Structure formats: structure tokens, C-alpha cells
Coordinates of C-alpha atoms in Angstrom, one line a residue:
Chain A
X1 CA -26.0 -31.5 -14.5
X2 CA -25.0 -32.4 -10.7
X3 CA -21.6 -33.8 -10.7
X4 CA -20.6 -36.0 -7.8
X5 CA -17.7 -36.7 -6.3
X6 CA -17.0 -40.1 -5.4
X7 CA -15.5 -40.3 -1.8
X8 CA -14.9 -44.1 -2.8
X9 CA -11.3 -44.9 -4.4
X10 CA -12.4 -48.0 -6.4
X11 CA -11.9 -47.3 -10.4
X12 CA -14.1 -46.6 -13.4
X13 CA -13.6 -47.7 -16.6
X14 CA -10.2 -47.0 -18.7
X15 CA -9.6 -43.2 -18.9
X16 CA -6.5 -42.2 -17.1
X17 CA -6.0 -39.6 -14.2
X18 CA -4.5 -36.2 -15.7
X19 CA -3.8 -34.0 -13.3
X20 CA -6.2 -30.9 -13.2
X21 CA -4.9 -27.5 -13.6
X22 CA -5.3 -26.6 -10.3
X23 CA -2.6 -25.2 -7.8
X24 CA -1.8 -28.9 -6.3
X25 CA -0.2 -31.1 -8.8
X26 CA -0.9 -34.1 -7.2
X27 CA -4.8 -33.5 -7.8
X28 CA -5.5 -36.3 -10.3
X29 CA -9.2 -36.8 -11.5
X30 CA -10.8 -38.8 -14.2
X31 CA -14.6 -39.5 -15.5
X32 CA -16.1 -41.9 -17.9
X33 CA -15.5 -39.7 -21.2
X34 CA -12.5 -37.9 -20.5
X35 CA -11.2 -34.8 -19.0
X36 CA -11.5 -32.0 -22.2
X37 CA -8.0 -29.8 -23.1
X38 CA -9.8 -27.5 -21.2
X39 CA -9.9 -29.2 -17.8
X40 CA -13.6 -28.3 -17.7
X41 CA -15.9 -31.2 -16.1
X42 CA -19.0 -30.0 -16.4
X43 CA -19.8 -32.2 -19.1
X44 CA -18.9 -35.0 -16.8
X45 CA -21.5 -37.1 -14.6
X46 CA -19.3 -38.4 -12.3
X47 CA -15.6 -38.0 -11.0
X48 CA -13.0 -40.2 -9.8
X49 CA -9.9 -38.8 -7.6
X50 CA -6.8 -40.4 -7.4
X51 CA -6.5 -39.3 -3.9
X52 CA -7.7 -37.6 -1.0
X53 CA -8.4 -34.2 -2.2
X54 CA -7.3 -31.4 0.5
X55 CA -9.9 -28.8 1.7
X56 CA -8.6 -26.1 -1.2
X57 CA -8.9 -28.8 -4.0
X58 CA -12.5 -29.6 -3.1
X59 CA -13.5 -26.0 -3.6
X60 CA -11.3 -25.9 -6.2
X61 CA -13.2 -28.8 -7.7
X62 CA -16.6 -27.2 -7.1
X63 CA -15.5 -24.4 -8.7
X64 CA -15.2 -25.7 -11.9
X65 CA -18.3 -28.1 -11.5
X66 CA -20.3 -24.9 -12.7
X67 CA -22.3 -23.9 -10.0
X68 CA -25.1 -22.0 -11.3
X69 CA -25.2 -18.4 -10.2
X70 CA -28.1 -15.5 -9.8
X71 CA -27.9 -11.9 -11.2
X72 CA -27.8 -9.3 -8.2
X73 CA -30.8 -8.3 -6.7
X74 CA -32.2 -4.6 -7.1
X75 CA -29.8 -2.3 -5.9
X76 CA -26.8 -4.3 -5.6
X77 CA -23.6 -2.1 -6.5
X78 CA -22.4 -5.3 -8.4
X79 CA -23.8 -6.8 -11.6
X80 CA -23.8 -10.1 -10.6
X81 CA -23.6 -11.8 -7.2
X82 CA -20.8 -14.9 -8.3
X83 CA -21.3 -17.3 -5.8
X84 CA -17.9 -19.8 -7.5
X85 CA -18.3 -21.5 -3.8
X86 CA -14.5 -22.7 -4.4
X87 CA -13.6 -19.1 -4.9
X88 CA -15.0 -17.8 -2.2
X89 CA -14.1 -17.7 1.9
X90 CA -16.0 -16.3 4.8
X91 CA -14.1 -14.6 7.4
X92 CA -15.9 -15.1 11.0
X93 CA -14.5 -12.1 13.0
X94 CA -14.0 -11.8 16.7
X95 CA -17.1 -13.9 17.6
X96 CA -15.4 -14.5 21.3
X97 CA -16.5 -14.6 24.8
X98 CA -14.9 -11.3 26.1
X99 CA -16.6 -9.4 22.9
X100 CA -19.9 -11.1 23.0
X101 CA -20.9 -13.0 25.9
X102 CA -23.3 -10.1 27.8
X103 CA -21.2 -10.6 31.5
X104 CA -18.1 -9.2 30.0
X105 CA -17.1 -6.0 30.5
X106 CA -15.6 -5.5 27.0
X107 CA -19.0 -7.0 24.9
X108 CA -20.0 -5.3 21.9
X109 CA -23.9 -4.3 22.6
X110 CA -25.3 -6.0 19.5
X111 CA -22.7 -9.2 19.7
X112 CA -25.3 -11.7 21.5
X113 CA -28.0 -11.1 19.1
X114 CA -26.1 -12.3 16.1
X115 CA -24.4 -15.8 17.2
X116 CA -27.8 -17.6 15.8
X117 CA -26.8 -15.9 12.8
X118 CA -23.7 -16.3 12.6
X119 CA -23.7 -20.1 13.3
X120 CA -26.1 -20.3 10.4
X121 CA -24.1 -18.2 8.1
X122 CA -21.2 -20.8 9.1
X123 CA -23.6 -24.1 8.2
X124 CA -24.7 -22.4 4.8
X125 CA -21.2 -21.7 4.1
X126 CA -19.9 -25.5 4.6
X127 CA -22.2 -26.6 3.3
X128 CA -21.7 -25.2 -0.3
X129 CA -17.5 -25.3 0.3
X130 CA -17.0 -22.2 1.5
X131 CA -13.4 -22.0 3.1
X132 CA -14.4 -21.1 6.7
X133 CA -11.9 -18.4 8.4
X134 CA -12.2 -18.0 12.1
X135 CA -10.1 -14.9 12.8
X136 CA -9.7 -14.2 16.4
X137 CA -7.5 -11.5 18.3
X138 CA -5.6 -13.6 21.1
X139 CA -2.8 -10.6 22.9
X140 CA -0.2 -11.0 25.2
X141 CA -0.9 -10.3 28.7
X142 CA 1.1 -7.7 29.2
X143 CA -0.4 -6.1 26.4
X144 CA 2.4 -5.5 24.2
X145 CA 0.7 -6.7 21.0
X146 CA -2.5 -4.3 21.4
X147 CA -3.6 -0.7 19.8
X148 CA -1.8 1.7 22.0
X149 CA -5.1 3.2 23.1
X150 CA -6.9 -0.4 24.6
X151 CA -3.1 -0.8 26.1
X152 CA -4.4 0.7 29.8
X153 CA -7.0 -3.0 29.7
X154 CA -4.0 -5.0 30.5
X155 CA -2.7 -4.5 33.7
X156 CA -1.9 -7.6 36.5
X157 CA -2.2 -10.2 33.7
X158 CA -5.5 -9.6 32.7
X159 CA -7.6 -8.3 29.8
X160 CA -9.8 -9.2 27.0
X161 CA -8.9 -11.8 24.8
X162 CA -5.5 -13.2 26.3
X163 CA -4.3 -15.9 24.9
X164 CA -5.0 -19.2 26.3
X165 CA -7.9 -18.0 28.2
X166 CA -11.5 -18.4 28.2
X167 CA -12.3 -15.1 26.7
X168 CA -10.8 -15.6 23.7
X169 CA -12.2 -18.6 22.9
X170 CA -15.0 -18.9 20.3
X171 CA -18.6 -18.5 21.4
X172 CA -20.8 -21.5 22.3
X173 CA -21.9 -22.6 19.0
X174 CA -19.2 -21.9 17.0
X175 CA -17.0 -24.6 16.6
X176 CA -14.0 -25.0 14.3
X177 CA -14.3 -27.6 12.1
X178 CA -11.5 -30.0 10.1
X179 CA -10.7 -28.2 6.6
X180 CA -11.3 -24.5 8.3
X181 CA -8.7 -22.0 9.2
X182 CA -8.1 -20.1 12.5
X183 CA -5.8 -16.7 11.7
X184 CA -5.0 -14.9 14.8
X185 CA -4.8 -11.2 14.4
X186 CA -3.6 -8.2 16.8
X187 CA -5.2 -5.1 15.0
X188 CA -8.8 -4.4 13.6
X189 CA -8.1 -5.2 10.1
X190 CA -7.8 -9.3 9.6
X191 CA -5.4 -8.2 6.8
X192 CA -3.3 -6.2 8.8
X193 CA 0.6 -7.6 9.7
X194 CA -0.8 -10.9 8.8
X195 CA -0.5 -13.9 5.8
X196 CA -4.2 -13.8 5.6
X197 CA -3.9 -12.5 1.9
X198 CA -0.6 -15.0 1.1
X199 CA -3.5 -18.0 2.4
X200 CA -6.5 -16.8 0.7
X201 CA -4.7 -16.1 -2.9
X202 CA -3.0 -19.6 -2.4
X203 CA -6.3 -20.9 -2.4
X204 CA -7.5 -19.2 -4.9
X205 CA -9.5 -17.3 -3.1
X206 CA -11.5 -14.2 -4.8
X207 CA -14.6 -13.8 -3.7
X208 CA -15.2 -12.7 0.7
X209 CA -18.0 -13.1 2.4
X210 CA -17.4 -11.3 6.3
X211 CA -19.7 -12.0 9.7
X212 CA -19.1 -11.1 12.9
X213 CA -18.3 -7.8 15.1
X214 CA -17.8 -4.8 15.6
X215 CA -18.9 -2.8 12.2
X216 CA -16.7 -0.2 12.1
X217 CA -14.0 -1.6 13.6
X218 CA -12.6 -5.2 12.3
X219 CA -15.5 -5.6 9.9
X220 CA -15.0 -2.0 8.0
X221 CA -10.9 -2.3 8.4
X222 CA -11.1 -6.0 7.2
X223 CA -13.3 -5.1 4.5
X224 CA -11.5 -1.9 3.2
X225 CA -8.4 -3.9 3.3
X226 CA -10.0 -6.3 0.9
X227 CA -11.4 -3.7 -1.8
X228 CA -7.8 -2.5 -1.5
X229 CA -6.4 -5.9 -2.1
X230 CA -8.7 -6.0 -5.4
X231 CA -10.7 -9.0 -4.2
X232 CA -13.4 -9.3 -7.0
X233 CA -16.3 -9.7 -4.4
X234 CA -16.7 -8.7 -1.1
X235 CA -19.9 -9.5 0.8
X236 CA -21.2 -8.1 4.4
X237 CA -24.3 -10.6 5.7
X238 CA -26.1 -7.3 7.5
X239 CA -28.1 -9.1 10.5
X240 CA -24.6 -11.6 10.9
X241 CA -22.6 -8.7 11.8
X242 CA -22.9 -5.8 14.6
X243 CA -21.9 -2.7 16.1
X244 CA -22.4 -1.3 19.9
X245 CA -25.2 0.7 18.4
X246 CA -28.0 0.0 15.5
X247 CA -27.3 4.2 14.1
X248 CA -23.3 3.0 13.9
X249 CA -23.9 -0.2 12.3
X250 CA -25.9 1.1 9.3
X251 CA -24.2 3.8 9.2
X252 CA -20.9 1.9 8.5
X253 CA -23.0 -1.1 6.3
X254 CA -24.2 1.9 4.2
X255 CA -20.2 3.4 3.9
X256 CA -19.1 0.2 2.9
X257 CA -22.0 0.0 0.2
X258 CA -20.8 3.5 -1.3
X259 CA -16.9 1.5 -2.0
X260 CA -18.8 -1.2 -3.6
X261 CA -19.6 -3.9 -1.4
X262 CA -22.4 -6.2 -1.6
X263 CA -24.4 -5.9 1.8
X264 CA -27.1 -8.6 2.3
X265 CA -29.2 -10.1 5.0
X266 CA -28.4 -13.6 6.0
X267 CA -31.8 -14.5 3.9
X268 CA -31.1 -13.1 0.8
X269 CA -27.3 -14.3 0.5
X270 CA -29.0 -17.9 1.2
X271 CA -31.0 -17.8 -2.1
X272 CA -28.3 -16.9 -4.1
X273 CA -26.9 -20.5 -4.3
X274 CA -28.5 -22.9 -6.4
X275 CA -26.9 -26.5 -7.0
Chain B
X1 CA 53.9 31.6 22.0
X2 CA 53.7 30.1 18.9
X3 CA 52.1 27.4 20.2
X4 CA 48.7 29.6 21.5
X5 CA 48.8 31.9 18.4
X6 CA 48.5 28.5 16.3
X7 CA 45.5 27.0 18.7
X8 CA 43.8 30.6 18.1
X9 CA 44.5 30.5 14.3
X10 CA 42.6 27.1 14.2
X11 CA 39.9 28.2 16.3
X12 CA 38.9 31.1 13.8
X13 CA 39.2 28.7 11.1
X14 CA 36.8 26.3 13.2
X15 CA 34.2 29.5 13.2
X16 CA 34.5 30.7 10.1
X17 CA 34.2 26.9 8.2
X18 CA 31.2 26.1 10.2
X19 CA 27.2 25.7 9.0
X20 CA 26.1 28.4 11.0
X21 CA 22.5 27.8 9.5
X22 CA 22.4 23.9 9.9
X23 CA 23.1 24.4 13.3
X24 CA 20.6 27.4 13.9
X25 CA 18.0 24.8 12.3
X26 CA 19.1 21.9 14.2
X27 CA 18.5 23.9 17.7
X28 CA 15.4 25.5 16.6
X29 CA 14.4 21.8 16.2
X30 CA 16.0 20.2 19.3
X31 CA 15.3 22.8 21.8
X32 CA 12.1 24.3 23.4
X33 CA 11.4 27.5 22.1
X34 CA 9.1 29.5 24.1
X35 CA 6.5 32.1 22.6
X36 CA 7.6 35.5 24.5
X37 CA 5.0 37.3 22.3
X38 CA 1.3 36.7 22.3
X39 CA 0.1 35.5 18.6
X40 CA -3.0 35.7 17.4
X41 CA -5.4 34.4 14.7
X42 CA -8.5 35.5 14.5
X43 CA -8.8 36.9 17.6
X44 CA -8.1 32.9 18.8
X45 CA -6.1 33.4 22.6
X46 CA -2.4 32.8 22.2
X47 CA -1.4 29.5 21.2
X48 CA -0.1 27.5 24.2
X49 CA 3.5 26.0 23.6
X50 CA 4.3 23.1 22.9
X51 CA 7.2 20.7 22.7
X52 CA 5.9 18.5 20.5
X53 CA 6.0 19.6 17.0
X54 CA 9.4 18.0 16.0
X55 CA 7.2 15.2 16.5
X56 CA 4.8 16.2 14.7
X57 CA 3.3 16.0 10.9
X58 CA 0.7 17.0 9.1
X59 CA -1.5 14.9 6.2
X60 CA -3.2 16.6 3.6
X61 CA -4.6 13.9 1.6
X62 CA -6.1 14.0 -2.0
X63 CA -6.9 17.9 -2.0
X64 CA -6.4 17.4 -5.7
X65 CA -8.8 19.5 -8.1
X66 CA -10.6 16.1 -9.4
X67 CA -11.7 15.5 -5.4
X68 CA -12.7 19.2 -5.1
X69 CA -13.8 21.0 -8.2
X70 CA -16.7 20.9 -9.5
X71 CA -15.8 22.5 -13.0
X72 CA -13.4 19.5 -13.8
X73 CA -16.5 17.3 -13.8
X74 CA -15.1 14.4 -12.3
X75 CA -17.5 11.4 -10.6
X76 CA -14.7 11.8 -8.1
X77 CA -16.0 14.9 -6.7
X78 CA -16.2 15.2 -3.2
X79 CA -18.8 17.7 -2.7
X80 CA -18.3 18.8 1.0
X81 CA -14.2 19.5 -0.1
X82 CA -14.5 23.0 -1.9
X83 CA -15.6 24.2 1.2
X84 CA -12.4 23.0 3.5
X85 CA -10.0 24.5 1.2
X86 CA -9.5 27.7 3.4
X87 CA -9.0 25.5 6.4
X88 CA -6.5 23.2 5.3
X89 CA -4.5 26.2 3.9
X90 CA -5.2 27.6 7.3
X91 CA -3.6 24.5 8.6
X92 CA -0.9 24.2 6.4
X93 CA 0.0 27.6 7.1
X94 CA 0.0 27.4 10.7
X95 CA 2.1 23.7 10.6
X96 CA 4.5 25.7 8.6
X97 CA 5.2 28.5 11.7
X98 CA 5.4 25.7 14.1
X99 CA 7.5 23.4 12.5
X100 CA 5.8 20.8 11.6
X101 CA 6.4 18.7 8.8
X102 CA 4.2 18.7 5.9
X103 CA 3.1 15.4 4.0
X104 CA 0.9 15.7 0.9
X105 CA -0.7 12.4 0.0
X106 CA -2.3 12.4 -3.3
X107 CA -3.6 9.9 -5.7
X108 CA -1.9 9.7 -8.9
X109 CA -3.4 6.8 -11.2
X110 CA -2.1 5.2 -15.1
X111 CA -4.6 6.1 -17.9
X112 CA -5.2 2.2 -18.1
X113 CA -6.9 2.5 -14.6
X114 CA -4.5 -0.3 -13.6
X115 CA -3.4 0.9 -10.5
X116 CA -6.7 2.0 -9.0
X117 CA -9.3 0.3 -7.2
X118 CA -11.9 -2.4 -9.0
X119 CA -14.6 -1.2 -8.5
X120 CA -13.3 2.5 -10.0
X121 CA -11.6 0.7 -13.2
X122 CA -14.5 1.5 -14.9
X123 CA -14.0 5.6 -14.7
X124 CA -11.1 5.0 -16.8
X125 CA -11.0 4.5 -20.7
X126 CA -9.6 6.5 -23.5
X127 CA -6.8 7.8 -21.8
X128 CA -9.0 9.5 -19.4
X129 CA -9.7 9.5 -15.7
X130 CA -9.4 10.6 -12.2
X131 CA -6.2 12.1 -10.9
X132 CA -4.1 10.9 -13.8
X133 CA -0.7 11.4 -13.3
X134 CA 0.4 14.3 -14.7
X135 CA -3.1 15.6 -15.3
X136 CA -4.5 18.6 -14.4
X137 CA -7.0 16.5 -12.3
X138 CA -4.3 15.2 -10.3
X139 CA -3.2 18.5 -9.2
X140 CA -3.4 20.1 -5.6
X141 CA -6.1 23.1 -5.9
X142 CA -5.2 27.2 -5.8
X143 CA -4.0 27.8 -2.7
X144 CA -2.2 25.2 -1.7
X145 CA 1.6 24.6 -3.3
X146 CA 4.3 22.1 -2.0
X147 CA 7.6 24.0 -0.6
X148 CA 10.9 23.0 -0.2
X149 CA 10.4 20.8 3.1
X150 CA 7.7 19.4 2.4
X151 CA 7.2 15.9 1.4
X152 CA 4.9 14.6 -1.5
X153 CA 3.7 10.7 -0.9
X154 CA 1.8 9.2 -4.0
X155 CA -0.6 6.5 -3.0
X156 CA -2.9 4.0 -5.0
X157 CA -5.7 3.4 -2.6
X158 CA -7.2 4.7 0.4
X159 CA -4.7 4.7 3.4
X160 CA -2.0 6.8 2.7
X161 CA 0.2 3.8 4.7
X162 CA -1.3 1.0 2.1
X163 CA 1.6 -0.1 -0.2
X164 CA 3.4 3.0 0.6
X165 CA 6.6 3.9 2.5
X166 CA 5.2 6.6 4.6
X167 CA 5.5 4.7 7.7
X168 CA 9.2 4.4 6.7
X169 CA 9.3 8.0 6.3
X170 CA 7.8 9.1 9.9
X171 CA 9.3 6.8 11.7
X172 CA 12.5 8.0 9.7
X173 CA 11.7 11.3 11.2
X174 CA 10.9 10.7 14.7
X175 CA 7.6 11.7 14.1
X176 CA 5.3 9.7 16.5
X177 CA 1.8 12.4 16.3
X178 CA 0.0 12.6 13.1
X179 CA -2.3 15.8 12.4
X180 CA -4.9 15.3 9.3
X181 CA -6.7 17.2 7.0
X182 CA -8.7 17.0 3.8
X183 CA -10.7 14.3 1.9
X184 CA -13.0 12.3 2.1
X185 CA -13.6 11.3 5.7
X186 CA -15.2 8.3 5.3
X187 CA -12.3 6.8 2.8
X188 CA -9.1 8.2 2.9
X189 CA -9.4 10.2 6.2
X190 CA -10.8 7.0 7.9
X191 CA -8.8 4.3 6.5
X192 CA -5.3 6.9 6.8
X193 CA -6.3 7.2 10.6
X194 CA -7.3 3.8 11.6
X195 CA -4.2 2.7 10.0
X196 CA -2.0 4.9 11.8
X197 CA -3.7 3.9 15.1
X198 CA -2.8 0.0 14.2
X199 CA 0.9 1.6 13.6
X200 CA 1.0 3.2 17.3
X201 CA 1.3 6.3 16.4
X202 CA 1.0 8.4 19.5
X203 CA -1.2 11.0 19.1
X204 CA -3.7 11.3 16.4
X205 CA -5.5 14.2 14.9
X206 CA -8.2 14.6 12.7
X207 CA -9.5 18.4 11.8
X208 CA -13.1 18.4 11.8
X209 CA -13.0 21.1 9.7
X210 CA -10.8 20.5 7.5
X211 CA -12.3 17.1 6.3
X212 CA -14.8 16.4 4.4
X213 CA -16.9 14.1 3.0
X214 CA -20.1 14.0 0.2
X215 CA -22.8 14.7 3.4
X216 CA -22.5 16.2 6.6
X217 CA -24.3 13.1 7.7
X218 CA -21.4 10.6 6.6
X219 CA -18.8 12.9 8.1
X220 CA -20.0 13.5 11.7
X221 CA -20.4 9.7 11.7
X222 CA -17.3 9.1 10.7
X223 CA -15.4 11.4 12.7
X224 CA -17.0 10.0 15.8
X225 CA -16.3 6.1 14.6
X226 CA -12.4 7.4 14.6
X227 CA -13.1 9.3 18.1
X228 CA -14.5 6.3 19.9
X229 CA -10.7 5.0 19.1
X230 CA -9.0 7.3 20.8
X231 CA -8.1 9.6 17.9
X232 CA -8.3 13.3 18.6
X233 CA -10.9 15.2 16.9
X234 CA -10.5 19.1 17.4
X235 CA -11.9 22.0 15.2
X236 CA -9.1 24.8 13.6
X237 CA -10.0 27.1 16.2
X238 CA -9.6 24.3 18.9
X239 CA -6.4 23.1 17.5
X240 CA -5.1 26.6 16.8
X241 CA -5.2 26.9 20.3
X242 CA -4.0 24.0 21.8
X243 CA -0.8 21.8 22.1
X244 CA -1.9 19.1 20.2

């Protein structure tokens, strides 16, 4: 049964708020028959907030509003493809000018092709409460913050993706949105020297679901890091991300496959939601 | 008089009380020592000096019979590692007569599969499982044996830096060029590497020879993802040879 959320504050009829075991204990919710012991509301038609619920306690919320969920297709590595929207982020990786835009010098090859993708992947994803990550590199000019072996790109205060500066903004089309997150990163991995895991756990955040460029640099290391952090599910949309080369992207999607990763087209990771 | 034979008296004391073999270490270390005498290794040219090594160490990661036999009938096998184990003892031999320091990395996991990757909890049950500590599984293969010197480093997951303290222990060590061998390229090779390129480590080295991974396929593609990031990618012979 759909459950909706009323964005309207007036009251419903006698049951009190309880608060609802989530990791805010200021979320407060009631319906018409009473939250159960176990704070489950699926058996509710409607719900009432107390208050404003923040970006976390709406997924949260959706999470527990049983979204229905499909077994994997053939030849997934995982049994079944959970898609527990409140439990689940997608990390938009390095989809800036100076990496995609095809007048840069420092573009990845296949970055263009993928921003109609991508922006798609981004809709799909709000639309069903998907925490939205944007994580962008933005480096010092000097280079000091960069892999010792891009270091010789930063001379005279230029280089690719300074902060501040046009190339590391965001693509045309991708636009960050109230209730998202930017995280600002330095190496490939999105995991790598920063809180990204301290913000994803405190949202209860298990499931990933990464876009964006290159393959087998902040995709792969981003994605490794994950499988290493135990994330239950980690998802790679296969025509939303890309590599300099075709051969090098599916060789990497197929690498990331072997470690258990679900790799899907942008299609197919559509279908899996139903509401 | 008195006064010199004194001074002399404590001078001999001074010579004889002193760690004549610390010190012998400590400047073989420090100081260049040249090569006056060509060395060869199968029929290789003479390795070029270089000043480097105290700089230097070596990574031989997860050459553990449950990566590399095939009689111990793990779904760990690796089945391009059996034949690298002559290499990396090559290597390890050769690291030893320059100096370098030796680092083995090797899984060691709890029976529960607790400690090991998600999507590998399954393997374990019973008690049983791949490179258990303390199992035979989890031990390095004939032919290669930790010596006094050396350093072993347990890890969990796939980069030997992950949750470990080996940075700690290179940086420790003024070690700022990394040299690496063994398995599997596409997950603990790759992941060790790519890691050690985010720490800045200087100079990076990965043994094409002395990797491996379940397809010759996988590994060339993996060894030039890690190349087109700066990280050096010579054979033995090629490394023999060089500096590096």
C-alpha cells in the first residue's frame, strides 16, 4: 500500500507522535492507527510529521515504507538487487569541465558522451530519495594537494580543477540540488583521506550506486574502497560511467564484476524500482 | 705524563666498548657503495649502482599456498601465481643483496569469516576457509621464508595500506620507493599500488613478472591501468638491471 507523506502540518485524529527509531530523535511521526512496537508503518495509509523532516529522515522514512524490490537479473553476482532508496546513495564522480568538456586538455575521451546519462541517473535517483553525492576534486594551485605524478600540471597558477575556477565546476546540466551533498576529494578514491564514510554511515547509508569518470581511476578506487568498507551493495550504471578508451572501461566494469559488484546499464537499474 | 697515558687508557677503552657491527651496518646503509666487480645473473649485464635502496622496499603480497596451490583446493586460487613463484624468490633474493627491505603482506582471516570481505563471508563456515590464521593455507609457499630483517604486515582486505600501519612503517623507515611482487594484479597488486601512489610514494614498481593474476588478459590490462599512472612497470631481467 503507497504510503504518503503529508508535507502539510495540520493534525489527524488523536494518536500521539512517538518518535521513530531512527538516528534523529526529534523525528516524530504518527498515523490514524498507531505506530506498532516495531516502528514499522507499512500498515499505515498515511503519515503525519511533527516537523520538517531533514533530507536523511525522508529516506530514512522511505525506507521503512517498504518499497517493493526485484530479484537480480541473470547473471548478477548478487542475489537480489535491494533498492531500500533510503539506504542507498549515488556518488556522481568528477563530472567537471576540465575532465569532460571536449576543449580541455585534460578530458577523459568518453566523458561527453555520458552527461545525458548521467543527468538522468541523477533525476531517477531524486526521484526515489536517493542521497545524491557530488564528489569533485578542487586542488590548490600550486599543486600541493595532487598525486605526485599529475604534480608537473600545476605550474604559474594553473591546472585542472583549481579551486574556484571554472574547470572545476560541474558540467552543464548537473546542478546541485537542496538535500544533496558536495564532498571534495584530492586523490582517486572518494573514500580516500576524507569523512565520506563517517557521512554515508551517519545516514545510514548501505547500499552505493557510482556514475561518472574515469573507470579505472576514481570509479575502480572509489568502488574497491567501498567493497572494503563492507557496504552491502555496490552498484556501477555501465553507459553512466567512462574511461579514455571503450577496451579500458570494460575491462575495469568486468574487474569490478569479479569482487562482486552489480554492473548495470542506466536501463536496467531504472526497472528495478517499483513504488 | 700521567695526564696523556690516562687520555690513551680511555681511548682504548672507547675502541674496545664500541658496536663495531652496528656501525659497519649503519655505513653500509648511509654511504654509497660502489660495485668494483661485475655481477651477474643470468648472463643479465652488471647491475648499474644505485643509491637508492635504503629507500627502498620490497612487497610480496599474499604468496600464501591458498592463493597459489592448487592441491589445497581453495576458490582462492589464483591460477597464474604458481608460475611467479621462481620470480618473486628471484626478487626477494636479489632485494636481500642490495639492501632492500623486505615486507611480506599476507592475509590472515578468523574462522568466523569476520574479518574478510562480504562478498567472501560465504567461503567460510565450519571452522574452515581461506588463509586462516594459523592454517596451513595461510602460509607463504616452499621457497620463500621470512628472515630476521624482514617485516611481516597482516592485512584484511586488498591494499596492503587499508586499516594497516604499513604506511607508519615506511615512512618510519625512510623508505619513499616501493618495489612489488606477487598476487593477484587486479586486487591486491592494483589496489596496494594505487594506494601507494595516493600516499606519494616516490617511485613505484610493479614486476610484471612477478604478478599474477587468473588470465593473462586481466593482468596486462591491469598492469597498464597502473602504468598510465606513472607507476613503473619493468620485467626481472629489466629490473635486475636497472637502478630502480
Amino acid at each position: 500500500m503507497a504510503v504518503m507523506l503529508s508535507a502539510l502540518w495540520h493534525s489527524l485524529p488523536s494518536k500521539p507522535f512517538v518518535s521513530f527509531g531512527s538516528a534523529n530523535p526529534n523525528l516524530k511521526v504518527r498515523c490514524t492507527v498507531g505506530i506498532r512496537s516495531n516502528n514499522d508503518l507499512s500498515h499505515c495509509s498515511a503519515i503525519h510529521l511533527q516537523s520538517k523532516p531533514s533530507a536523511c529522515d525522508r529516506r530514512f522514512l522511505r525506507n521503512n515504507c517498504s518499497i517493493k524490490t526485484t530479484n537480480a537479473s541473470k547473471g548478477d553476482d548478487v542475489s537480489t538487487a535491494s533498492t531500500k532508496c533510503g539506504e542507498t546513495a549515488m556518488l556522481v564522480i568528477d563530472m567537471q569541465n576540465d575532465y569532460v568538456l571536449s576543449e580541455s586538455p585534460t578530458r577523459i575521451v568518453g566523458a561527453n558522451a555520458i552527461v545525458p546519462s548521467v543527468i538522468e541517473a541523477v533525476s531517477v535517483a531524486r526521484e526515489h530519495g536517493i542521497l545524491v553525492i557530488w564528489v569533485v576534486r578542487e586542488h590548490d594551485k600550486q599543486g600541493r594537494d595532487v598525486e605526485l605524478f599529475r604534480r608537473h600540471l600545476y605550474t604559474d597558477g594553473v591546472g585542472p580543477a583549481l579551486q574556484r575556477s571554472k574547470g572545476a565546476e560541474l558540467v552543464e546540466g548537473l546542478v546541485i540540488q537542496d538535500g544533496d551533498y558536495k564532498l571534495v576529494k584530492t586523490r582517486f578514491s572518494a573514500f580516500f583521506a576524507t569523512n565520506l564514510d563517517l557521512v554515508l554511515k551517519s545516514c545510514g547509508i548501505n547500499n552505493l550506486v557510482v556514475v561518472g569518470i574515469q573507470t579505472p581511476n576514481c570509479i575502480r578506487q572509489t568502488v574497491f574502497d567501498a567493497v572494503s568498507l563492507d557496504y552491502k551493495h555496490v552498484t556501477v550504471i555501465t553507459d553512466a560511467t567512462a574511461a579514455a578508451t571503450p577496451e579500458i572501461h570494460l575491462a575495469n566494469i568486468e574487474d569490478m564484476k569479479n569482487i562482486g559488484v552489480s554492473t548495470r546499464t542506466l536501463h536496467d537499474w531504472c526497472t528495478t524500482f517499483k513504488l | 705524563m700521567t695526564a696523556h697515558l690516562t687520555l690513551l687508557a680511555a681511548l682504548v677503552f672507547l675502541l674496545l666498548s664500541f658496536d663495531k657491527r652496528s656501525l659497519f651496518q649503519y655505513l653500509k646503509k648511509k654511504i654509497l657503495i660502489i660495485n668494483l666487480e661485475p655481477r651477474r645473473l643470468d648472463s643479465a649485464p652488471m647491475a648499474t649502482v644505485c643509491c637508492n635502496w635504503n629507500e627502498t622496499a620490497l612487497l610480496v603480497i599474499d604468496m600464501q599456498n591458498d592463493f597459489v596451490l592448487p592441491e589445497m583446493g581453495s576458490p582462492m586460487l589464483v591460477a597464474g601465481a604458481k608460475a611467479v613463484v621462481p620470480a618473486v624468490a628471484k626478487v626477494v633474493s636479489l632485494a636481500r643483496e642490495r639492501g632492500i627491505f623486505v615486507i611480506w603482506v599476507v592475509r590472515e582471516h578468523d574462522p568466523s569469516g569476520k574479518d574478510v570481505e562480504l562478498f567472501r563471508r560465504h567461503h567460510y563456515s565450519n571452522g574452515k576457509g581461506p588463509t586462516m590464521k594459523g592454517a596451513k593455507g595461510a602460509e607463504l609457499v616452499d621457497g620463500l621464508k621470512i628472515r630476521d630483517g624482514d617485516y611481516k604486515l597482516v592485512k584484511t582486505r586488498f591494499s596492503a595500506f587499508f586499516n594497516t600501519h604499513l604506511d607508519a612503517v615506511l615512512k618510519g623507515s625512510g623508505i619513499k620507493r616501493l618495489v612489488i611482487v606477487g598476487v593477484q594484479t587486479p586486487n591486491c597488486i592494483r589496489q596496494t599500488v594505487f594506494d601507494a601512489v595516493a600516499l606519494d610514494y616516490e617511485h613505484i614498481t610493479v614486476i610484471v613478472d612477478a604478478t599474477a593474476a587468473a588470465t593473462p588478459e586481466i593482468h596486462s590490462s591491469n598492469i597498464r591501468d597502473m602504468k598510465n599512472v606513472g607507476v613503473a612497470t619493468p620485467t626481472l631481467q629489466e629490473w635486475t638491471c636497472s637502478g630502480a
